[in-house]
Amino acid sequence: MSLAEESRKPGGAETGTIAARLIAWYDRHHRELPWRMKPAELAAGRRPDPYRVWLSEIMLQQTTVEAVKPYFRAFTERWPDVKALAAADPDDIMKAWAGLGYYSRARNLRKCAELVAGTLGGQFPDAVEGLARLPGIGPYTAAAIAAIAFDRSAAVVDGNVERVIARLAAIEVPLPQAKPAIRAAVEALVPAERPGDFAQAMMDLGATICTPRRPSCMICPLNADCRALGLGDPERLPLREAKAEKPGRIGAAFVAVRNDVAVLLRKRKEDGLLGGMAEVPGSAWTARRDGETETGAAPFPADWKLAGRVQHVFTHFALDLTVWRADVAELTVPQGWWWSNDIRAEALPTVMKKALEVAIPGVTKKGSRAVGQ
């Protein structure tokens, strides 16, 4: 018997489907999020803004809700709709995105906004198939936008949902092999009415109740249906394959500080890791090979002094950067390089902010003065 069929058996502890009980819980206990409409607003006939749903879902990829909140507010204040974002300077978008990580998302954000604002007349497609054809929108994001913004009966499966379903159905196959079974279970549960609220309820349940460690099973609205709870050890699921250890890479960063305390930066090439972002000059490290760590790799001769080291973990590798600093006079720099007097306004990824902090303590911190002031 399937999970959906079992939830409808007569004589259970609760009546109605899993979806109905979950949505009833969501109506009372949903998280207040800046991109989310309240159930009462939806009941009154208001509809979510597809632009805000799309923007939040792109930002939330591989990122926590708390990290996304200030970025979402800043973006929507500066670019309140898709046409405004499409008209934005790409460098301004990268600067606004700096620190949020996974920078290909920001590059695709502008491409998608241009396509929607131009070719599609400012209207997002309202079905999974059309959404999935837009830049930067994969299967999960397309389903989430379709369900939340357009109330389509789409199966929305993120990490939280995977955990909830693996426990509800006691799926013993480890992730990622369990993904097809989990998706099939979600598809069987999606209700015809309020599928968007069902999707968000699943996410909220995983984020607040069915947590990775110490799930609050006694207050879960679905505890009567949870097979893993019935077996006595819900925290054991979902099973996961052992992760391979990330390779380590080394390299160097060179922080050149001019007499007026401006810092030398350059722009990375548009494609690849950290594409289009600003950086201090460095050696030629990549995800696949090490870079030089000594001053022989410096961009020009100077009195380079060791400032320290920083570690940063990317998705597929860990990086150990040796940071050098030199105080220099005015010098001519190549095209695509510039002297910055306001580091906080630059499109710097986190790894570069770490390197700058080692060389110039406090330079990237909120509330600090611009460089040279």
mmCIF file of C-alpha atoms in Angstrom:
data_model
loop_
_atom_site.group_PDB
_atom_site.id
_atom_site.type_symbol
_atom_site.label_atom_id
_atom_site.label_comp_id
_atom_site.label_asym_id
_atom_site.label_seq_id
_atom_site.Cartn_x
_atom_site.Cartn_y
_atom_site.Cartn_z
ATOM 1 C CA MET A 1 0.000 0.000 0.000
ATOM 2 C CA SER A 2 1.355 3.423 -0.945
ATOM 3 C CA LEU A 3 1.927 6.254 1.507
ATOM 4 C CA ALA A 4 -0.919 8.229 -0.054
ATOM 5 C CA GLU A 5 -3.323 5.238 0.140
ATOM 6 C CA GLU A 6 -2.384 4.492 3.734
ATOM 7 C CA SER A 7 -3.114 8.078 4.763
ATOM 8 C CA ARG A 8 -6.732 7.593 3.629
ATOM 9 C CA LYS A 9 -7.451 4.384 5.567
ATOM 10 C CA PRO A 10 -10.572 4.637 7.775
ATOM 11 C CA GLY A 11 -10.231 4.388 11.526
ATOM 12 C CA GLY A 12 -6.874 6.148 11.728
ATOM 13 C CA ALA A 13 -5.828 8.498 14.501
ATOM 14 C CA GLU A 14 -6.764 11.410 12.263
ATOM 15 C CA THR A 15 -9.110 11.741 9.307
ATOM 16 C CA GLY A 16 -8.328 13.190 5.898
ATOM 17 C CA THR A 17 -5.264 12.964 3.746
ATOM 18 C CA ILE A 18 -1.686 13.689 4.717
ATOM 19 C CA ALA A 19 -1.877 16.812 2.566
ATOM 20 C CA ALA A 20 -4.984 18.079 4.372
ATOM 21 C CA ARG A 21 -3.444 17.615 7.816
ATOM 22 C CA LEU A 22 -0.193 19.173 6.719
ATOM 23 C CA ILE A 23 -1.889 22.242 5.206
ATOM 24 C CA ALA A 24 -4.000 22.686 8.344
ATOM 25 C CA TRP A 25 -0.774 22.695 10.360
ATOM 26 C CA TYR A 26 0.801 25.143 7.909
ATOM 27 C CA ASP A 27 -2.126 27.558 8.274
ATOM 28 C CA ARG A 28 -1.329 27.808 11.989
ATOM 29 C CA HIS A 29 2.446 27.478 12.088
ATOM 30 C CA HIS A 30 3.919 28.697 8.761
ATOM 31 C CA ARG A 31 7.170 30.648 8.830
ATOM 32 C CA GLU A 32 6.983 34.374 8.162
ATOM 33 C CA LEU A 33 9.353 34.968 5.246
ATOM 34 C CA PRO A 34 9.820 38.193 3.244
ATOM 35 C CA TRP A 35 9.038 36.502 -0.087
ATOM 36 C CA ARG A 36 6.059 34.500 1.124
ATOM 37 C CA MET A 37 2.370 35.415 1.169
ATOM 38 C CA LYS A 38 0.370 34.414 4.216
ATOM 39 C CA PRO A 39 -2.349 31.754 3.790
ATOM 40 C CA ALA A 40 -4.962 34.328 4.826
ATOM 41 C CA GLU A 41 -3.857 36.597 1.969
ATOM 42 C CA LEU A 42 -4.180 33.743 -0.497
ATOM 43 C CA ALA A 43 -7.602 32.854 0.912
ATOM 44 C CA ALA A 44 -8.642 36.466 0.280
ATOM 45 C CA GLY A 45 -7.833 36.060 -3.405
ATOM 46 C CA ARG A 46 -4.360 37.606 -3.600
ATOM 47 C CA ARG A 47 -1.740 35.786 -5.633
ATOM 48 C CA PRO A 48 2.026 35.604 -5.134
ATOM 49 C CA ASP A 49 4.208 37.743 -7.369
ATOM 50 C CA PRO A 50 6.052 35.279 -9.678
ATOM 51 C CA TYR A 51 9.063 37.623 -9.748
ATOM 52 C CA ARG A 52 9.475 37.453 -5.968
ATOM 53 C CA VAL A 53 8.929 33.689 -5.934
ATOM 54 C CA TRP A 54 11.495 33.196 -8.704
ATOM 55 C CA LEU A 55 14.055 35.504 -7.089
ATOM 56 C CA SER A 56 13.734 33.845 -3.684
ATOM 57 C CA GLU A 57 13.998 30.344 -5.122
ATOM 58 C CA ILE A 58 17.154 31.222 -7.058
ATOM 59 C CA MET A 59 18.692 32.766 -3.955
ATOM 60 C CA LEU A 60 17.727 29.801 -1.776
ATOM 61 C CA GLN A 61 19.585 27.285 -3.934
ATOM 62 C CA GLN A 62 22.382 25.861 -1.758
ATOM 63 C CA THR A 63 21.873 28.734 0.724
ATOM 64 C CA THR A 64 20.117 29.063 4.080
ATOM 65 C CA VAL A 65 16.933 31.039 4.632
ATOM 66 C CA GLU A 66 18.596 33.345 7.160
ATOM 67 C CA ALA A 67 21.438 34.151 4.762
ATOM 68 C CA VAL A 68 18.998 34.946 1.945
ATOM 69 C CA LYS A 69 16.656 37.303 3.833
ATOM 70 C CA PRO A 70 18.805 40.477 3.711
ATOM 71 C CA TYR A 71 19.819 39.859 0.091
ATOM 72 C CA PHE A 72 16.205 39.381 -0.962
ATOM 73 C CA ARG A 73 15.128 42.596 0.747
ATOM 74 C CA ALA A 74 17.999 44.539 -0.816
ATOM 75 C CA PHE A 75 17.309 43.183 -4.312
ATOM 76 C CA THR A 76 13.568 43.845 -4.223
ATOM 77 C CA GLU A 77 14.054 47.349 -2.872
ATOM 78 C CA ARG A 78 16.524 48.168 -5.630
ATOM 79 C CA TRP A 79 14.887 46.145 -8.430
ATOM 80 C CA PRO A 80 11.201 45.700 -7.520
ATOM 81 C CA ASP A 81 10.177 43.800 -10.659
ATOM 82 C CA VAL A 82 11.641 41.713 -13.455
ATOM 83 C CA LYS A 83 11.852 44.644 -15.881
ATOM 84 C CA ALA A 84 13.907 46.661 -13.398
ATOM 85 C CA LEU A 85 16.274 43.743 -12.891
ATOM 86 C CA ALA A 86 16.581 43.186 -16.646
ATOM 87 C CA ALA A 87 17.654 46.821 -17.077
ATOM 88 C CA ALA A 88 20.236 46.652 -14.277
ATOM 89 C CA ASP A 89 23.973 46.858 -14.888
ATOM 90 C CA PRO A 90 25.349 43.281 -14.638
ATOM 91 C CA ASP A 91 28.215 44.540 -12.457
ATOM 92 C CA ASP A 92 25.707 46.062 -10.028
ATOM 93 C CA ILE A 93 23.909 42.714 -9.788
ATOM 94 C CA MET A 94 27.189 40.931 -9.068
ATOM 95 C CA LYS A 95 28.047 43.491 -6.396
ATOM 96 C CA ALA A 96 24.644 43.082 -4.766
ATOM 97 C CA TRP A 97 25.048 39.286 -4.888
ATOM 98 C CA ALA A 98 28.592 39.280 -3.437
ATOM 99 C CA GLY A 99 28.851 37.002 -0.415
ATOM 100 C CA LEU A 100 25.833 34.864 -1.301
ATOM 101 C CA GLY A 101 27.964 32.327 -3.191
ATOM 102 C CA TYR A 102 27.372 30.125 -6.248
ATOM 103 C CA TYR A 103 27.863 33.098 -8.550
ATOM 104 C CA SER A 104 26.619 31.421 -11.702
ATOM 105 C CA ARG A 105 23.174 32.005 -10.178
ATOM 106 C CA ALA A 106 23.695 35.768 -10.354
ATOM 107 C CA ARG A 107 24.861 35.610 -13.966
ATOM 108 C CA ASN A 108 21.819 33.541 -14.939
ATOM 109 C CA LEU A 109 19.575 35.870 -12.947
ATOM 110 C CA ARG A 110 20.222 38.734 -15.361
ATOM 111 C CA LYS A 111 19.895 36.461 -18.425
ATOM 112 C CA CYS A 112 16.560 35.123 -17.206
ATOM 113 C CA ALA A 113 15.254 38.602 -16.341
ATOM 114 C CA GLU A 114 16.181 39.877 -19.817
ATOM 115 C CA LEU A 115 14.358 36.983 -21.477
ATOM 116 C CA VAL A 116 11.222 37.331 -19.345
ATOM 117 C CA ALA A 117 11.116 41.128 -19.588
ATOM 118 C CA GLY A 118 11.786 41.142 -23.328
ATOM 119 C CA THR A 119 10.751 38.061 -25.249
ATOM 120 C CA LEU A 120 8.022 37.056 -22.771
ATOM 121 C CA GLY A 121 6.626 40.544 -22.227
ATOM 122 C CA GLY A 122 7.353 40.609 -18.514
ATOM 123 C CA GLN A 123 5.336 37.452 -17.770
ATOM 124 C CA PHE A 124 6.854 34.281 -16.334
ATOM 125 C CA PRO A 125 5.606 30.996 -17.819
ATOM 126 C CA ASP A 126 2.970 29.469 -15.549
ATOM 127 C CA ALA A 127 3.861 25.782 -16.005
ATOM 128 C CA VAL A 128 6.869 23.631 -15.145
ATOM 129 C CA GLU A 129 7.821 22.980 -18.777
ATOM 130 C CA GLY A 130 8.034 26.653 -19.718
ATOM 131 C CA LEU A 131 9.829 27.647 -16.537
ATOM 132 C CA ALA A 132 12.427 24.904 -16.968
ATOM 133 C CA ARG A 133 13.476 26.419 -20.303
ATOM 134 C CA LEU A 134 14.582 29.672 -18.650
ATOM 135 C CA PRO A 135 18.262 30.269 -17.757
ATOM 136 C CA GLY A 136 19.220 29.112 -14.278
ATOM 137 C CA ILE A 137 15.954 27.257 -13.597
ATOM 138 C CA GLY A 138 16.292 23.520 -13.044
ATOM 139 C CA PRO A 139 13.618 20.912 -12.279
ATOM 140 C CA TYR A 140 13.284 21.742 -8.580
ATOM 141 C CA THR A 141 13.091 25.508 -9.109
ATOM 142 C CA ALA A 142 10.629 25.160 -11.982
ATOM 143 C CA ALA A 143 8.345 22.988 -9.838
ATOM 144 C CA ALA A 144 8.600 25.375 -6.881
ATOM 145 C CA ILE A 145 7.718 28.450 -8.946
ATOM 146 C CA ALA A 146 4.879 26.637 -10.725
ATOM 147 C CA ALA A 147 3.372 25.424 -7.458
ATOM 148 C CA ILE A 148 3.868 28.520 -5.304
ATOM 149 C CA ALA A 149 3.303 31.295 -7.849
ATOM 150 C CA PHE A 150 0.753 29.597 -10.111
ATOM 151 C CA ASP A 151 -0.803 26.891 -7.894
ATOM 152 C CA ARG A 152 0.200 24.124 -10.281
ATOM 153 C CA SER A 153 0.132 20.547 -8.951
ATOM 154 C CA ALA A 154 3.893 20.089 -9.168
ATOM 155 C CA ALA A 155 6.045 17.872 -6.961
ATOM 156 C CA VAL A 156 8.508 20.170 -5.178
ATOM 157 C CA VAL A 157 11.403 18.201 -3.674
ATOM 158 C CA ASP A 158 14.253 19.931 -1.840
ATOM 159 C CA GLY A 159 16.480 18.618 0.940
ATOM 160 C CA ASN A 160 13.852 19.229 3.607
ATOM 161 C CA VAL A 161 11.198 17.381 1.612
ATOM 162 C CA GLU A 162 13.560 14.474 0.964
ATOM 163 C CA ARG A 163 14.059 14.070 4.688
ATOM 164 C CA VAL A 164 10.337 14.239 5.499
ATOM 165 C CA ILE A 165 9.387 11.688 2.842
ATOM 166 C CA ALA A 166 12.269 9.322 3.608
ATOM 167 C CA ARG A 167 10.996 9.164 7.191
ATOM 168 C CA LEU A 168 7.295 9.055 6.389
ATOM 169 C CA ALA A 169 7.785 6.134 4.013
ATOM 170 C CA ALA A 170 10.796 4.617 5.850
ATOM 171 C CA ILE A 171 12.810 4.541 2.621
ATOM 172 C CA GLU A 172 15.898 2.431 3.278
ATOM 173 C CA VAL A 173 17.644 3.218 -0.015
ATOM 174 C CA PRO A 174 20.408 5.811 0.519
ATOM 175 C CA LEU A 175 20.452 9.174 -1.193
ATOM 176 C CA PRO A 176 20.933 10.010 -3.995
ATOM 177 C CA GLN A 177 19.615 6.643 -5.263
ATOM 178 C CA ALA A 178 16.401 7.204 -3.266
ATOM 179 C CA LYS A 179 15.479 10.358 -5.184
ATOM 180 C CA PRO A 180 13.137 8.674 -7.714
ATOM 181 C CA ALA A 181 11.211 6.900 -4.940
ATOM 182 C CA ILE A 182 10.960 10.098 -2.941
ATOM 183 C CA ARG A 183 9.711 12.061 -5.948
ATOM 184 C CA ALA A 184 7.107 9.419 -6.699
ATOM 185 C CA ALA A 185 5.883 9.586 -3.096
ATOM 186 C CA VAL A 186 5.591 13.384 -3.253
ATOM 187 C CA GLU A 187 3.734 13.226 -6.567
ATOM 188 C CA ALA A 188 1.217 10.874 -4.969
ATOM 189 C CA LEU A 189 0.624 13.283 -2.084
ATOM 190 C CA VAL A 190 0.317 16.622 -3.923
ATOM 191 C CA PRO A 191 -3.300 17.815 -3.543
ATOM 192 C CA ALA A 192 -5.381 19.282 -6.345
ATOM 193 C CA GLU A 193 -6.193 22.271 -4.135
ATOM 194 C CA ARG A 194 -3.504 24.504 -2.607
ATOM 195 C CA PRO A 195 -0.494 22.647 -4.054
ATOM 196 C CA GLY A 196 1.658 25.737 -3.466
ATOM 197 C CA ASP A 197 0.827 25.784 0.228
ATOM 198 C CA PHE A 198 1.419 22.042 0.382
ATOM 199 C CA ALA A 199 4.914 22.530 -1.092
ATOM 200 C CA GLN A 200 5.753 25.265 1.399
ATOM 201 C CA ALA A 201 4.253 23.261 4.252
ATOM 202 C CA MET A 202 6.525 20.332 3.397
ATOM 203 C CA MET A 203 9.532 22.662 3.416
ATOM 204 C CA ASP A 204 8.502 24.224 6.732
ATOM 205 C CA LEU A 205 7.914 20.843 8.334
ATOM 206 C CA GLY A 206 11.415 19.731 7.389
ATOM 207 C CA ALA A 207 12.962 23.015 8.509
ATOM 208 C CA THR A 208 11.221 23.301 11.884
ATOM 209 C CA ILE A 209 9.905 19.879 12.991
ATOM 210 C CA CYS A 210 11.400 17.042 10.953
ATOM 211 C CA THR A 211 14.933 18.336 11.419
ATOM 212 C CA PRO A 212 18.130 16.368 10.665
ATOM 213 C CA ARG A 213 18.921 15.971 14.362
ATOM 214 C CA ARG A 214 16.460 15.535 17.208
ATOM 215 C CA PRO A 215 13.239 15.851 15.214
ATOM 216 C CA SER A 216 10.243 17.037 17.239
ATOM 217 C CA CYS A 217 8.151 13.985 16.437
ATOM 218 C CA MET A 218 5.679 14.412 19.297
ATOM 219 C CA ILE A 219 4.351 17.692 17.866
ATOM 220 C CA CYS A 220 4.549 16.672 14.205
ATOM 221 C CA PRO A 221 1.168 16.787 12.444
ATOM 222 C CA LEU A 222 2.099 13.643 10.529
ATOM 223 C CA ASN A 223 3.437 11.513 13.373
ATOM 224 C CA ALA A 224 0.569 9.031 13.066
ATOM 225 C CA ASP A 225 1.625 8.387 9.456
ATOM 226 C CA CYS A 226 5.399 8.225 9.979
ATOM 227 C CA ARG A 227 6.737 4.747 9.423
ATOM 228 C CA ALA A 228 10.217 5.689 10.647
ATOM 229 C CA LEU A 229 8.732 6.882 13.942
ATOM 230 C CA GLY A 230 6.813 3.618 14.199
ATOM 231 C CA LEU A 231 10.107 1.762 13.779
ATOM 232 C CA GLY A 232 11.537 3.780 16.660
ATOM 233 C CA ASP A 233 14.447 5.649 15.035
ATOM 234 C CA PRO A 234 13.376 8.417 12.611
ATOM 235 C CA GLU A 235 16.664 10.277 12.965
ATOM 236 C CA ARG A 236 18.430 7.408 11.198
ATOM 237 C CA LEU A 237 16.781 8.404 7.903
ATOM 238 C CA PRO A 238 17.437 9.433 5.235
ATOM 239 C CA LEU A 239 20.399 7.185 4.619
ATOM 240 C CA ARG A 240 23.263 8.745 2.673
ATOM 241 C CA GLU A 241 26.254 7.406 0.851
ATOM 242 C CA ALA A 242 29.577 8.328 2.411
ATOM 243 C CA LYS A 243 30.892 11.514 0.866
ATOM 244 C CA ALA A 244 34.265 11.481 -0.798
ATOM 245 C CA GLU A 245 36.778 13.785 0.849
ATOM 246 C CA LYS A 246 37.168 17.073 -0.994
ATOM 247 C CA PRO A 247 40.560 17.600 -2.642
ATOM 248 C CA GLY A 248 42.724 20.395 -1.271
ATOM 249 C CA ARG A 249 44.206 23.155 -3.407
ATOM 250 C CA ILE A 250 46.753 25.852 -2.606
ATOM 251 C CA GLY A 251 47.449 29.275 -4.058
ATOM 252 C CA ALA A 252 48.406 32.847 -3.264
ATOM 253 C CA ALA A 253 46.616 36.194 -3.063
ATOM 254 C CA PHE A 254 48.464 39.497 -3.430
ATOM 255 C CA VAL A 255 46.952 42.540 -1.712
ATOM 256 C CA ALA A 256 48.538 45.712 -3.105
ATOM 257 C CA VAL A 257 47.757 48.833 -1.067
ATOM 258 C CA ARG A 258 48.406 52.237 -2.641
ATOM 259 C CA ASN A 259 49.598 55.331 -0.749
ATOM 260 C CA ASP A 260 45.987 56.513 -0.341
ATOM 261 C CA VAL A 261 45.082 53.037 0.965
ATOM 262 C CA ALA A 262 43.205 52.067 -2.202
ATOM 263 C CA VAL A 263 43.419 48.344 -2.984
ATOM 264 C CA LEU A 264 44.252 46.836 -6.362
ATOM 265 C CA LEU A 265 41.505 44.599 -7.776
ATOM 266 C CA ARG A 266 40.800 42.874 -11.050
ATOM 267 C CA LYS A 267 37.773 41.166 -12.606
ATOM 268 C CA ARG A 268 37.728 37.407 -13.124
ATOM 269 C CA LYS A 269 36.727 36.089 -16.526
ATOM 270 C CA GLU A 270 32.972 35.762 -16.969
ATOM 271 C CA ASP A 271 32.778 31.979 -17.108
ATOM 272 C CA GLY A 272 33.986 29.405 -14.633
ATOM 273 C CA LEU A 273 34.485 29.539 -10.876
ATOM 274 C CA LEU A 274 33.597 32.958 -9.405
ATOM 275 C CA GLY A 275 33.027 34.204 -12.959
ATOM 276 C CA GLY A 276 32.604 37.950 -13.316
ATOM 277 C CA MET A 277 33.529 38.646 -9.678
ATOM 278 C CA ALA A 278 36.209 40.993 -8.386
ATOM 279 C CA GLU A 279 39.376 39.625 -6.807
ATOM 280 C CA VAL A 280 42.797 40.650 -5.606
ATOM 281 C CA PRO A 281 45.497 39.404 -8.006
ATOM 282 C CA GLY A 282 46.605 35.865 -7.266
ATOM 283 C CA SER A 283 48.335 32.796 -8.581
ATOM 284 C CA ALA A 284 46.654 30.504 -11.100
ATOM 285 C CA TRP A 285 44.872 28.043 -8.771
ATOM 286 C CA THR A 286 41.750 26.252 -9.967
ATOM 287 C CA ALA A 287 39.474 23.485 -8.702
ATOM 288 C CA ARG A 288 41.738 20.996 -10.509
ATOM 289 C CA ARG A 289 45.251 22.282 -9.874
ATOM 290 C CA ASP A 290 47.369 24.125 -7.332
ATOM 291 C CA GLY A 291 48.740 27.602 -7.812
ATOM 292 C CA GLU A 292 52.059 29.075 -6.727
ATOM 293 C CA THR A 293 52.206 30.245 -3.120
ATOM 294 C CA GLU A 294 55.363 32.400 -3.150
ATOM 295 C CA THR A 295 56.059 35.935 -4.372
ATOM 296 C CA GLY A 296 57.349 34.678 -7.695
ATOM 297 C CA ALA A 297 53.687 34.625 -8.746
ATOM 298 C CA ALA A 298 53.116 38.263 -7.720
ATOM 299 C CA PRO A 299 51.623 40.554 -10.395
ATOM 300 C CA PHE A 300 54.625 42.928 -10.197
ATOM 301 C CA PRO A 301 57.831 43.338 -8.175
ATOM 302 C CA ALA A 302 57.278 44.932 -4.746
ATOM 303 C CA ASP A 303 58.191 44.507 -1.107
ATOM 304 C CA TRP A 304 55.686 41.705 -0.529
ATOM 305 C CA LYS A 305 55.279 40.727 3.124
ATOM 306 C CA LEU A 306 53.508 37.636 4.376
ATOM 307 C CA ALA A 307 50.155 38.641 5.899
ATOM 308 C CA GLY A 308 48.820 35.188 6.752
ATOM 309 C CA ARG A 309 46.735 32.374 5.317
ATOM 310 C CA VAL A 310 43.051 31.731 4.778
ATOM 311 C CA GLN A 311 41.065 28.575 4.148
ATOM 312 C CA HIS A 312 37.871 28.444 2.118
ATOM 313 C CA VAL A 313 35.694 25.481 1.143
ATOM 314 C CA PHE A 314 34.054 25.449 -2.275
ATOM 315 C CA THR A 315 31.519 22.867 -3.438
ATOM 316 C CA HIS A 316 34.110 20.498 -4.898
ATOM 317 C CA PHE A 317 37.395 21.436 -3.221
ATOM 318 C CA ALA A 318 39.016 23.203 -0.292
ATOM 319 C CA LEU A 319 41.426 26.083 -0.880
ATOM 320 C CA ASP A 320 44.367 27.222 1.248
ATOM 321 C CA LEU A 321 45.531 30.707 0.222
ATOM 322 C CA THR A 322 48.777 32.319 1.287
ATOM 323 C CA VAL A 323 48.142 36.053 1.538
ATOM 324 C CA TRP A 324 50.837 38.631 0.749
ATOM 325 C CA ARG A 325 50.629 42.417 1.168
ATOM 326 C CA ALA A 326 52.698 45.212 -0.372
ATOM 327 C CA ASP A 327 52.406 48.971 0.120
ATOM 328 C CA VAL A 328 53.040 50.588 -3.239
ATOM 329 C CA ALA A 329 53.103 53.940 -4.956
ATOM 330 C CA GLU A 330 50.899 54.849 -7.937
ATOM 331 C CA LEU A 331 51.400 52.487 -10.863
ATOM 332 C CA THR A 332 49.705 51.787 -14.161
ATOM 333 C CA VAL A 333 47.518 48.670 -14.176
ATOM 334 C CA PRO A 334 46.264 46.494 -17.047
ATOM 335 C CA GLN A 335 42.795 46.822 -18.524
ATOM 336 C CA GLY A 336 40.225 45.171 -16.271
ATOM 337 C CA TRP A 337 42.200 46.091 -13.138
ATOM 338 C CA TRP A 338 41.403 49.046 -10.886
ATOM 339 C CA TRP A 339 42.169 50.729 -7.581
ATOM 340 C CA SER A 340 39.265 50.583 -5.136
ATOM 341 C CA ASN A 341 38.709 53.025 -2.289
ATOM 342 C CA ASP A 342 35.528 51.244 -1.144
ATOM 343 C CA ILE A 343 36.012 47.517 -0.804
ATOM 344 C CA ARG A 344 32.536 47.021 0.645
ATOM 345 C CA ALA A 345 30.949 48.227 -2.606
ATOM 346 C CA GLU A 346 32.820 45.723 -4.781
ATOM 347 C CA ALA A 347 31.565 42.360 -6.079
ATOM 348 C CA LEU A 348 33.946 40.369 -3.925
ATOM 349 C CA PRO A 349 33.337 36.672 -3.201
ATOM 350 C CA THR A 350 33.781 35.475 0.367
ATOM 351 C CA VAL A 351 37.201 33.946 -0.244
ATOM 352 C CA MET A 352 38.537 37.336 -1.394
ATOM 353 C CA LYS A 353 36.985 39.099 1.577
ATOM 354 C CA LYS A 354 38.823 36.644 3.815
ATOM 355 C CA ALA A 355 42.117 37.408 2.086
ATOM 356 C CA LEU A 356 41.566 41.160 2.407
ATOM 357 C CA GLU A 357 40.718 40.831 6.095
ATOM 358 C CA VAL A 358 44.034 39.069 6.701
ATOM 359 C CA ALA A 359 45.963 41.819 4.905
ATOM 360 C CA ILE A 360 43.886 44.812 6.109
ATOM 361 C CA PRO A 361 41.942 43.845 9.260
ATOM 362 C CA GLY A 362 38.437 45.321 9.384
ATOM 363 C CA VAL A 363 38.355 46.487 5.768
ATOM 364 C CA THR A 364 35.334 44.414 4.749
ATOM 365 C CA LYS A 365 33.329 44.616 7.962
ATOM 366 C CA LYS A 366 29.917 46.227 8.094
ATOM 367 C CA GLY A 367 30.119 49.677 9.622
ATOM 368 C CA SER A 368 33.812 50.121 8.837
ATOM 369 C CA ARG A 369 34.948 53.145 6.859
ATOM 370 C CA ALA A 370 35.695 52.900 3.176
ATOM 371 C CA VAL A 371 39.347 52.301 2.385
ATOM 372 C CA GLY A 372 41.287 55.530 2.357
ATOM 373 C CA GLN A 373 38.793 57.526 4.452
#
